[in-house]
Coordinates of C-alpha atoms and ligand atoms in Angstrom, one line a residue:
M1 CA 272.9 94.7 215.9
K2 CA 270.0 96.9 217.1
P3 CA 266.8 95.1 218.2
V4 CA 264.2 95.1 215.4
V5 CA 260.6 96.6 215.9
F6 CA 257.9 95.8 213.4
I7 CA 254.9 98.1 213.3
T8 CA 251.8 96.8 211.5
R9 CA 250.4 100.3 210.5
K10 CA 251.9 103.6 209.4
L11 CA 251.9 105.6 212.6
P12 CA 252.6 109.3 213.2
D13 CA 256.3 110.3 213.4
E14 CA 256.0 111.7 216.9
V15 CA 255.3 108.3 218.4
V16 CA 257.8 106.4 216.2
V17 CA 260.8 108.7 216.5
P18 CA 261.6 107.6 220.1
L19 CA 261.8 104.0 218.9
Q20 CA 263.8 104.9 215.8
E21 CA 266.5 106.5 218.1
K22 CA 267.1 103.2 219.8
F23 CA 266.1 100.4 217.5
T24 CA 265.7 99.4 213.8
V25 CA 262.1 100.2 213.1
R26 CA 260.2 98.7 210.2
M27 CA 256.7 99.9 209.5
W28 CA 253.9 98.7 207.2
K29 CA 253.4 101.4 204.6
S30 CA 249.6 102.0 204.9
E31 CA 247.6 103.8 207.6
S32 CA 244.3 102.4 206.5
E33 CA 245.0 98.9 205.1
S34 CA 246.0 95.9 207.2
V35 CA 249.4 94.4 206.7
P36 CA 249.0 91.3 204.5
R37 CA 249.3 88.1 206.4
D38 CA 252.4 86.9 204.4
V39 CA 254.2 90.2 205.1
L40 CA 253.3 90.0 208.8
L41 CA 254.7 86.4 209.0
K42 CA 257.9 87.4 207.2
E43 CA 258.4 90.6 209.1
V44 CA 257.9 89.0 212.5
A45 CA 260.5 86.3 211.8
D46 CA 263.4 88.4 213.0
A47 CA 261.5 91.0 215.0
D48 CA 262.3 91.6 218.7
A49 CA 259.1 93.6 219.1
L50 CA 255.7 93.7 217.3
W51 CA 253.4 96.7 217.5
S52 CA 250.0 95.4 216.5
V53 CA 246.5 96.9 215.9
I54 CA 243.2 95.1 216.5
A55 CA 242.8 94.2 212.9
D56 CA 245.9 91.9 213.1
Q57 CA 245.3 88.4 214.2
I58 CA 248.3 87.6 216.4
D59 CA 247.8 83.9 216.7
K60 CA 249.9 80.8 217.2
E61 CA 251.1 80.9 213.6
V62 CA 252.5 84.3 214.2
F63 CA 254.2 83.3 217.4
D64 CA 255.6 80.2 215.7
A65 CA 257.0 82.3 212.9
A66 CA 258.7 84.7 215.3
K67 CA 262.2 83.5 216.3
K68 CA 263.3 86.4 218.6
L69 CA 260.0 88.0 219.6
K70 CA 260.0 89.4 223.2
V71 CA 256.9 91.7 223.2
V72 CA 253.7 92.3 221.4
S73 CA 252.2 95.7 222.2
N74 CA 248.6 96.1 221.0
L75 CA 247.1 99.5 220.1
A76 CA 243.9 98.9 222.1
V77 CA 242.6 98.0 225.5
G78 CA 240.8 94.9 224.1
F79 CA 243.2 92.1 223.2
N80 CA 240.9 89.5 221.7
N81 CA 243.0 89.6 218.5
I82 CA 245.9 88.1 220.4
D83 CA 246.4 84.5 221.4
T84 CA 247.8 85.2 224.9
E85 CA 248.2 81.5 225.6
A86 CA 250.4 81.1 222.6
A87 CA 252.3 84.2 223.7
Q88 CA 252.8 82.9 227.2
S89 CA 254.0 79.5 226.0
K90 CA 256.7 81.2 223.9
G91 CA 257.6 83.6 226.7
V92 CA 256.4 86.6 224.8
I93 CA 255.1 89.6 226.8
V94 CA 251.8 91.2 225.7
T95 CA 250.8 94.7 226.6
N96 CA 247.7 96.9 225.9
T97 CA 246.6 100.5 226.4
P98 CA 244.0 100.6 229.2
G99 CA 242.9 103.8 231.1
V100 CA 244.1 106.4 228.7
L101 CA 241.1 105.8 226.4
T102 CA 238.5 105.4 229.2
N103 CA 236.9 108.9 229.0
T104 CA 237.1 109.2 225.3
T105 CA 235.3 105.9 224.8
A106 CA 232.7 106.7 227.4
D107 CA 232.0 110.0 225.6
L108 CA 231.6 108.1 222.3
T109 CA 229.3 105.6 224.0
F110 CA 227.1 108.3 225.3
A111 CA 227.2 110.2 222.0
L112 CA 226.1 107.0 220.2
L113 CA 223.4 106.4 222.8
L114 CA 222.0 110.0 222.3
A115 CA 222.3 109.8 218.5
T116 CA 220.4 106.5 218.4
A117 CA 217.7 107.5 220.9
R118 CA 217.0 110.8 219.2
K119 CA 217.6 109.7 215.6
L120 CA 220.2 112.4 215.0
I121 CA 221.9 110.8 212.0
E122 CA 218.7 110.1 210.2
A123 CA 217.4 113.7 210.9
E124 CA 220.7 115.2 209.8
S125 CA 220.8 113.2 206.6
E126 CA 217.2 114.0 205.6
L127 CA 217.9 117.7 206.1
R128 CA 221.0 117.5 203.8
K129 CA 218.9 115.7 201.2
G130 CA 216.5 118.7 201.1
N131 CA 213.7 116.8 202.8
W132 CA 213.1 119.3 205.6
K133 CA 209.8 120.8 204.2
S134 CA 208.2 122.0 207.4
W135 CA 208.1 121.4 211.2
T136 CA 206.2 118.2 211.8
P137 CA 204.7 116.9 215.0
M138 CA 205.9 113.3 215.0
D139 CA 208.9 113.1 212.5
Y140 CA 212.2 112.0 214.1
T141 CA 210.6 111.5 217.4
G142 CA 212.8 109.3 219.6
M143 CA 213.2 107.9 223.1
D144 CA 213.9 110.1 226.1
V145 CA 217.3 109.6 227.7
G146 CA 216.9 111.8 230.7
G147 CA 215.4 109.9 233.6
A148 CA 215.5 106.5 231.8
T149 CA 217.1 103.4 233.1
I150 CA 220.5 102.4 231.7
G151 CA 221.9 98.8 232.1
I152 CA 225.6 98.4 231.6
I153 CA 227.0 95.0 230.9
G154 CA 230.7 95.1 231.8
M155 CA 231.0 97.7 234.5
G156 CA 234.8 98.2 234.3
R157 CA 236.8 101.4 233.6
I158 CA 234.7 102.5 230.6
G159 CA 231.4 101.1 232.0
E160 CA 231.8 103.2 235.2
A161 CA 232.7 106.3 233.2
V162 CA 229.5 105.8 231.1
A163 CA 227.6 105.4 234.4
R164 CA 228.9 108.7 235.7
R165 CA 227.8 110.4 232.6
A166 CA 224.4 108.8 232.9
M167 CA 224.0 110.2 236.4
G168 CA 224.3 113.7 234.8
F169 CA 221.2 112.7 232.8
D170 CA 219.3 111.6 235.9
M171 CA 219.4 108.0 234.7
K172 CA 218.9 105.0 237.0
V173 CA 222.0 102.9 236.6
L174 CA 221.9 99.1 236.6
Y175 CA 225.0 97.0 235.9
H176 CA 226.0 93.4 235.4
N177 CA 229.5 92.0 235.9
R178 CA 230.8 88.6 237.1
S179 CA 231.8 90.4 240.3
R180 CA 230.0 93.2 242.3
K181 CA 231.4 96.7 242.6
L182 CA 230.3 97.4 246.1
E183 CA 232.2 100.7 246.5
A184 CA 230.5 102.1 243.3
E185 CA 227.1 100.8 244.5
K186 CA 227.6 102.6 247.8
A187 CA 229.1 105.8 246.4
Y188 CA 226.8 106.3 243.4
G189 CA 223.7 104.1 244.0
F190 CA 224.5 101.8 241.0
E191 CA 222.4 98.6 241.3
Y192 CA 223.8 95.2 240.5
K193 CA 221.5 92.9 238.5
E194 CA 221.6 89.4 237.1
L195 CA 221.8 89.6 233.3
D196 CA 218.2 88.7 232.6
D197 CA 216.9 91.2 235.1
L198 CA 219.1 94.0 233.6
L199 CA 217.7 93.2 230.2
I200 CA 214.1 93.2 231.3
Q201 CA 214.4 96.4 233.3
S202 CA 216.6 98.7 231.1
D203 CA 215.6 101.3 228.6
F204 CA 219.2 101.4 227.3
V205 CA 221.4 98.3 227.4
V206 CA 225.0 99.2 226.9
I207 CA 227.7 96.5 226.3
L208 CA 231.2 97.3 227.6
A209 CA 232.5 93.8 228.5
P210 CA 235.6 92.3 226.9
F211 CA 235.2 89.8 224.0
T212 CA 236.1 86.4 225.5
P213 CA 234.9 82.8 225.0
E214 CA 232.4 83.6 227.8
T215 CA 230.9 86.7 226.3
K216 CA 230.9 85.5 222.6
G217 CA 227.2 85.6 221.6
L218 CA 226.2 86.8 225.1
I219 CA 223.3 88.7 223.6
G220 CA 221.3 86.4 221.4
Q221 CA 217.7 85.8 220.5
R222 CA 216.7 84.8 224.0
E223 CA 218.3 87.9 225.6
L224 CA 216.8 90.3 222.9
E225 CA 213.4 88.8 223.6
L226 CA 213.8 89.8 227.3
M227 CA 214.4 93.4 226.4
K228 CA 211.6 96.0 226.3
E229 CA 210.0 96.8 222.9
T230 CA 211.0 100.5 223.5
S231 CA 214.6 99.7 224.4
V232 CA 217.8 100.6 222.7
L233 CA 220.9 98.3 222.5
I234 CA 224.3 100.0 222.4
N235 CA 227.5 98.0 221.6
V236 CA 230.8 99.7 221.8
A237 CA 232.7 96.6 223.1
R238 CA 233.2 94.0 220.4
G239 CA 230.8 92.8 217.7
G240 CA 231.0 89.1 218.5
I241 CA 229.3 89.7 221.9
V242 CA 226.0 90.2 220.0
D243 CA 224.5 87.6 217.7
E244 CA 224.1 89.9 214.6
E245 CA 221.5 87.7 213.0
A246 CA 219.3 87.7 216.1
L247 CA 219.8 91.4 216.4
Y248 CA 218.7 91.9 212.8
F249 CA 215.6 89.9 213.5
A250 CA 214.8 91.7 216.7
L251 CA 215.1 95.1 215.1
K252 CA 213.3 94.2 211.9
N253 CA 210.4 92.8 214.0
N254 CA 210.4 95.7 216.4
Q255 CA 211.2 93.4 219.4
I256 CA 213.5 96.2 220.4
W257 CA 213.3 99.8 219.3
A258 CA 216.8 100.6 218.0
A259 CA 220.5 99.7 218.2
G260 CA 223.7 101.8 218.1
L261 CA 226.8 99.9 217.0
D262 CA 230.4 101.0 217.0
V263 CA 231.7 97.4 216.5
F264 CA 230.8 94.4 214.3
E265 CA 231.5 90.7 214.2
V266 CA 233.6 91.2 211.0
E267 CA 235.3 94.6 210.6
P268 CA 235.3 96.6 208.4
V269 CA 231.6 95.8 208.1
D270 CA 230.3 94.9 204.6
P271 CA 228.3 97.9 203.4
N272 CA 225.7 95.4 202.3
H273 CA 225.4 93.9 205.8
P274 CA 221.6 93.3 206.5
L275 CA 221.9 95.4 209.7
L276 CA 222.8 98.4 207.6
T277 CA 219.5 98.2 205.6
L278 CA 217.5 99.0 208.8
P279 CA 216.5 102.5 209.6
N280 CA 216.6 101.9 213.4
V281 CA 220.3 101.1 213.5
T282 CA 223.0 103.8 214.0
V283 CA 226.4 102.6 212.9
L284 CA 230.0 103.8 213.4
P285 CA 233.3 102.5 212.2
H286 CA 234.9 101.5 215.5
I287 CA 235.8 105.0 216.7
G288 CA 235.3 104.6 220.4
S289 CA 238.8 105.9 221.3
A290 CA 239.2 108.2 218.3
S291 CA 240.3 111.5 219.8
I292 CA 243.6 113.0 218.8
D293 CA 245.0 113.2 222.3
T294 CA 243.8 109.7 223.3
R295 CA 245.1 108.0 220.2
I296 CA 248.5 109.6 220.7
G297 CA 248.4 108.7 224.4
M298 CA 247.6 105.1 223.5
M299 CA 250.5 105.0 221.0
N300 CA 252.9 106.5 223.6
L301 CA 251.9 103.7 226.0
N302 CA 252.7 101.1 223.2
A303 CA 256.1 102.8 222.5
Y304 CA 257.1 102.9 226.1
A305 CA 256.1 99.3 226.6
I306 CA 258.3 98.2 223.7
I307 CA 261.3 100.4 225.0
D308 CA 260.9 99.0 228.5
V309 CA 260.8 95.3 227.4
L310 CA 263.7 95.7 225.0
E311 CA 265.8 97.5 227.6
G312 CA 265.1 94.8 230.2
R313 CA 262.5 96.6 232.3
E314 CA 259.0 95.4 233.3
P315 CA 256.5 97.2 231.1
E316 CA 253.3 98.9 232.3
N317 CA 250.0 97.2 231.3
R318 CA 251.5 93.8 230.9
L319 CA 248.8 91.2 230.2
V320 CA 251.0 88.0 230.1
Ligands
LIG1 P1 237.7 96.6 231.9 O1 238.0 97.8 232.9 O2 238.5 95.4 232.0 O3 236.1 96.3 232.1 C1 235.5 95.2 231.6 C2 234.4 94.8 232.6 O4 233.7 93.7 232.0 C3 234.9 94.4 233.9 O5 234.2 95.1 234.9 C4 234.5 92.9 234.0 O6 234.1 92.6 235.4 C5 233.4 92.8 233.0 N1 233.2 91.4 232.5 C6 234.2 90.6 232.1 N2 233.7 89.4 231.7 C7 232.4 89.5 231.8 C8 231.3 88.7 231.6 N3 231.5 87.4 231.1 N4 230.0 89.1 231.8 C9 229.8 90.3 232.3 N5 230.8 91.2 232.6 C10 232.1 90.8 232.3 O7 237.8 97.1 230.4 P2 237.5 98.6 229.8 O8 238.8 99.3 229.8 O9 236.3 99.2 230.5 O10 237.1 98.1 228.3 C11 236.0 97.3 228.1 C12 236.0 96.8 226.6 O11 235.6 97.9 225.8 C13 237.3 96.3 226.1 O12 237.6 95.0 226.4 C14 237.2 96.6 224.6 O13 236.8 95.4 223.9 C15 236.1 97.6 224.5 N6 236.6 98.9 223.9 C16 236.1 99.3 222.7 C17 236.5 100.5 222.2 C18 236.0 101.0 220.9 O14 236.7 101.8 220.2 N7 234.8 100.7 220.4 C19 237.4 101.3 222.9 C20 237.9 100.9 224.1 C21 237.4 99.7 224.6 P3 234.2 91.1 235.9 O15 235.6 90.7 235.7 O16 233.8 91.3 237.4 O17 233.2 90.3 235.2

């Protein structure tokens, strides 16, 4: 009997074929819709490997339902959708896809920052609606990025890649982590700040920390009140790091100038979400790592990790 792999989304043939040559591969039929919970619980029961995406909650119930599971390979660097303690207690290995998506996500972060600061989406959509009647002195005027101060919360792989891009825009780079990055400080002049100081001093606050119990609601009413009235908040990490109700209030009352969001507390975001009614919010459907090469690269990491574990080797990018 060949080991069984269950994949929770329809994935391109090129990343699935190497698994099909070795194992019995079962795959959920849809590329865009999550596998229903009851199907997931049924499929995982006799699976040796589970290939998950961030929309799947791989919690204790899933690990309890799995009788033979050896590995969960998650198609993301973030793994807040997986109960790693439950995995560990069942002896299941968990892997993710760090590194390969770093530059692509940093590019998107910077694109979102520029788009929000310079009102690109609003201007483009008004032009398409036929509302470009003449050149105007103050329409679509935004905030300067060049020479401004960027404060990065979560100066890891992606945070550093964003900081290097910011240097190309002559920006002053502040950062906040739980630990200092002395080499980067020395090499590039990045300045470490306590969170409150970073919020007070930055023109652009960019969130790139993982979503953990510690970072849940890290940016709430108090933190938004510390930010400049002219500042822009960019969140490409995970929605739950920002208190969305507090953010709505801060944007509506011009406590901060704008926000750019690639992620939301609940995804996909409800099109009637209050934040989407505000003109000073730029929204994207969680596309940080969405380039063709990067997504294929991420999927290849998942496939290799599954092959390694099922063939008895230590996988790369093991979390537990
Ligand atoms: P990483 O290299 O692990 O960097 C995360 C950084 O956050 C670390 O430097 C860490 O430093 C810091 N951090 C952790 N806990 C913190 C806390 N409580 N307060 C402040 N800083 C904290 O991860 P990465 O590869 O850069 O990815 C970062 C996150 O981006 C992922 O977890 C994921 O959720 C998100 N992401 C989103 C997309 C997207 O499509 N939107 C794509 C890729 C990644 P310390 O340990 O020193 O605190």
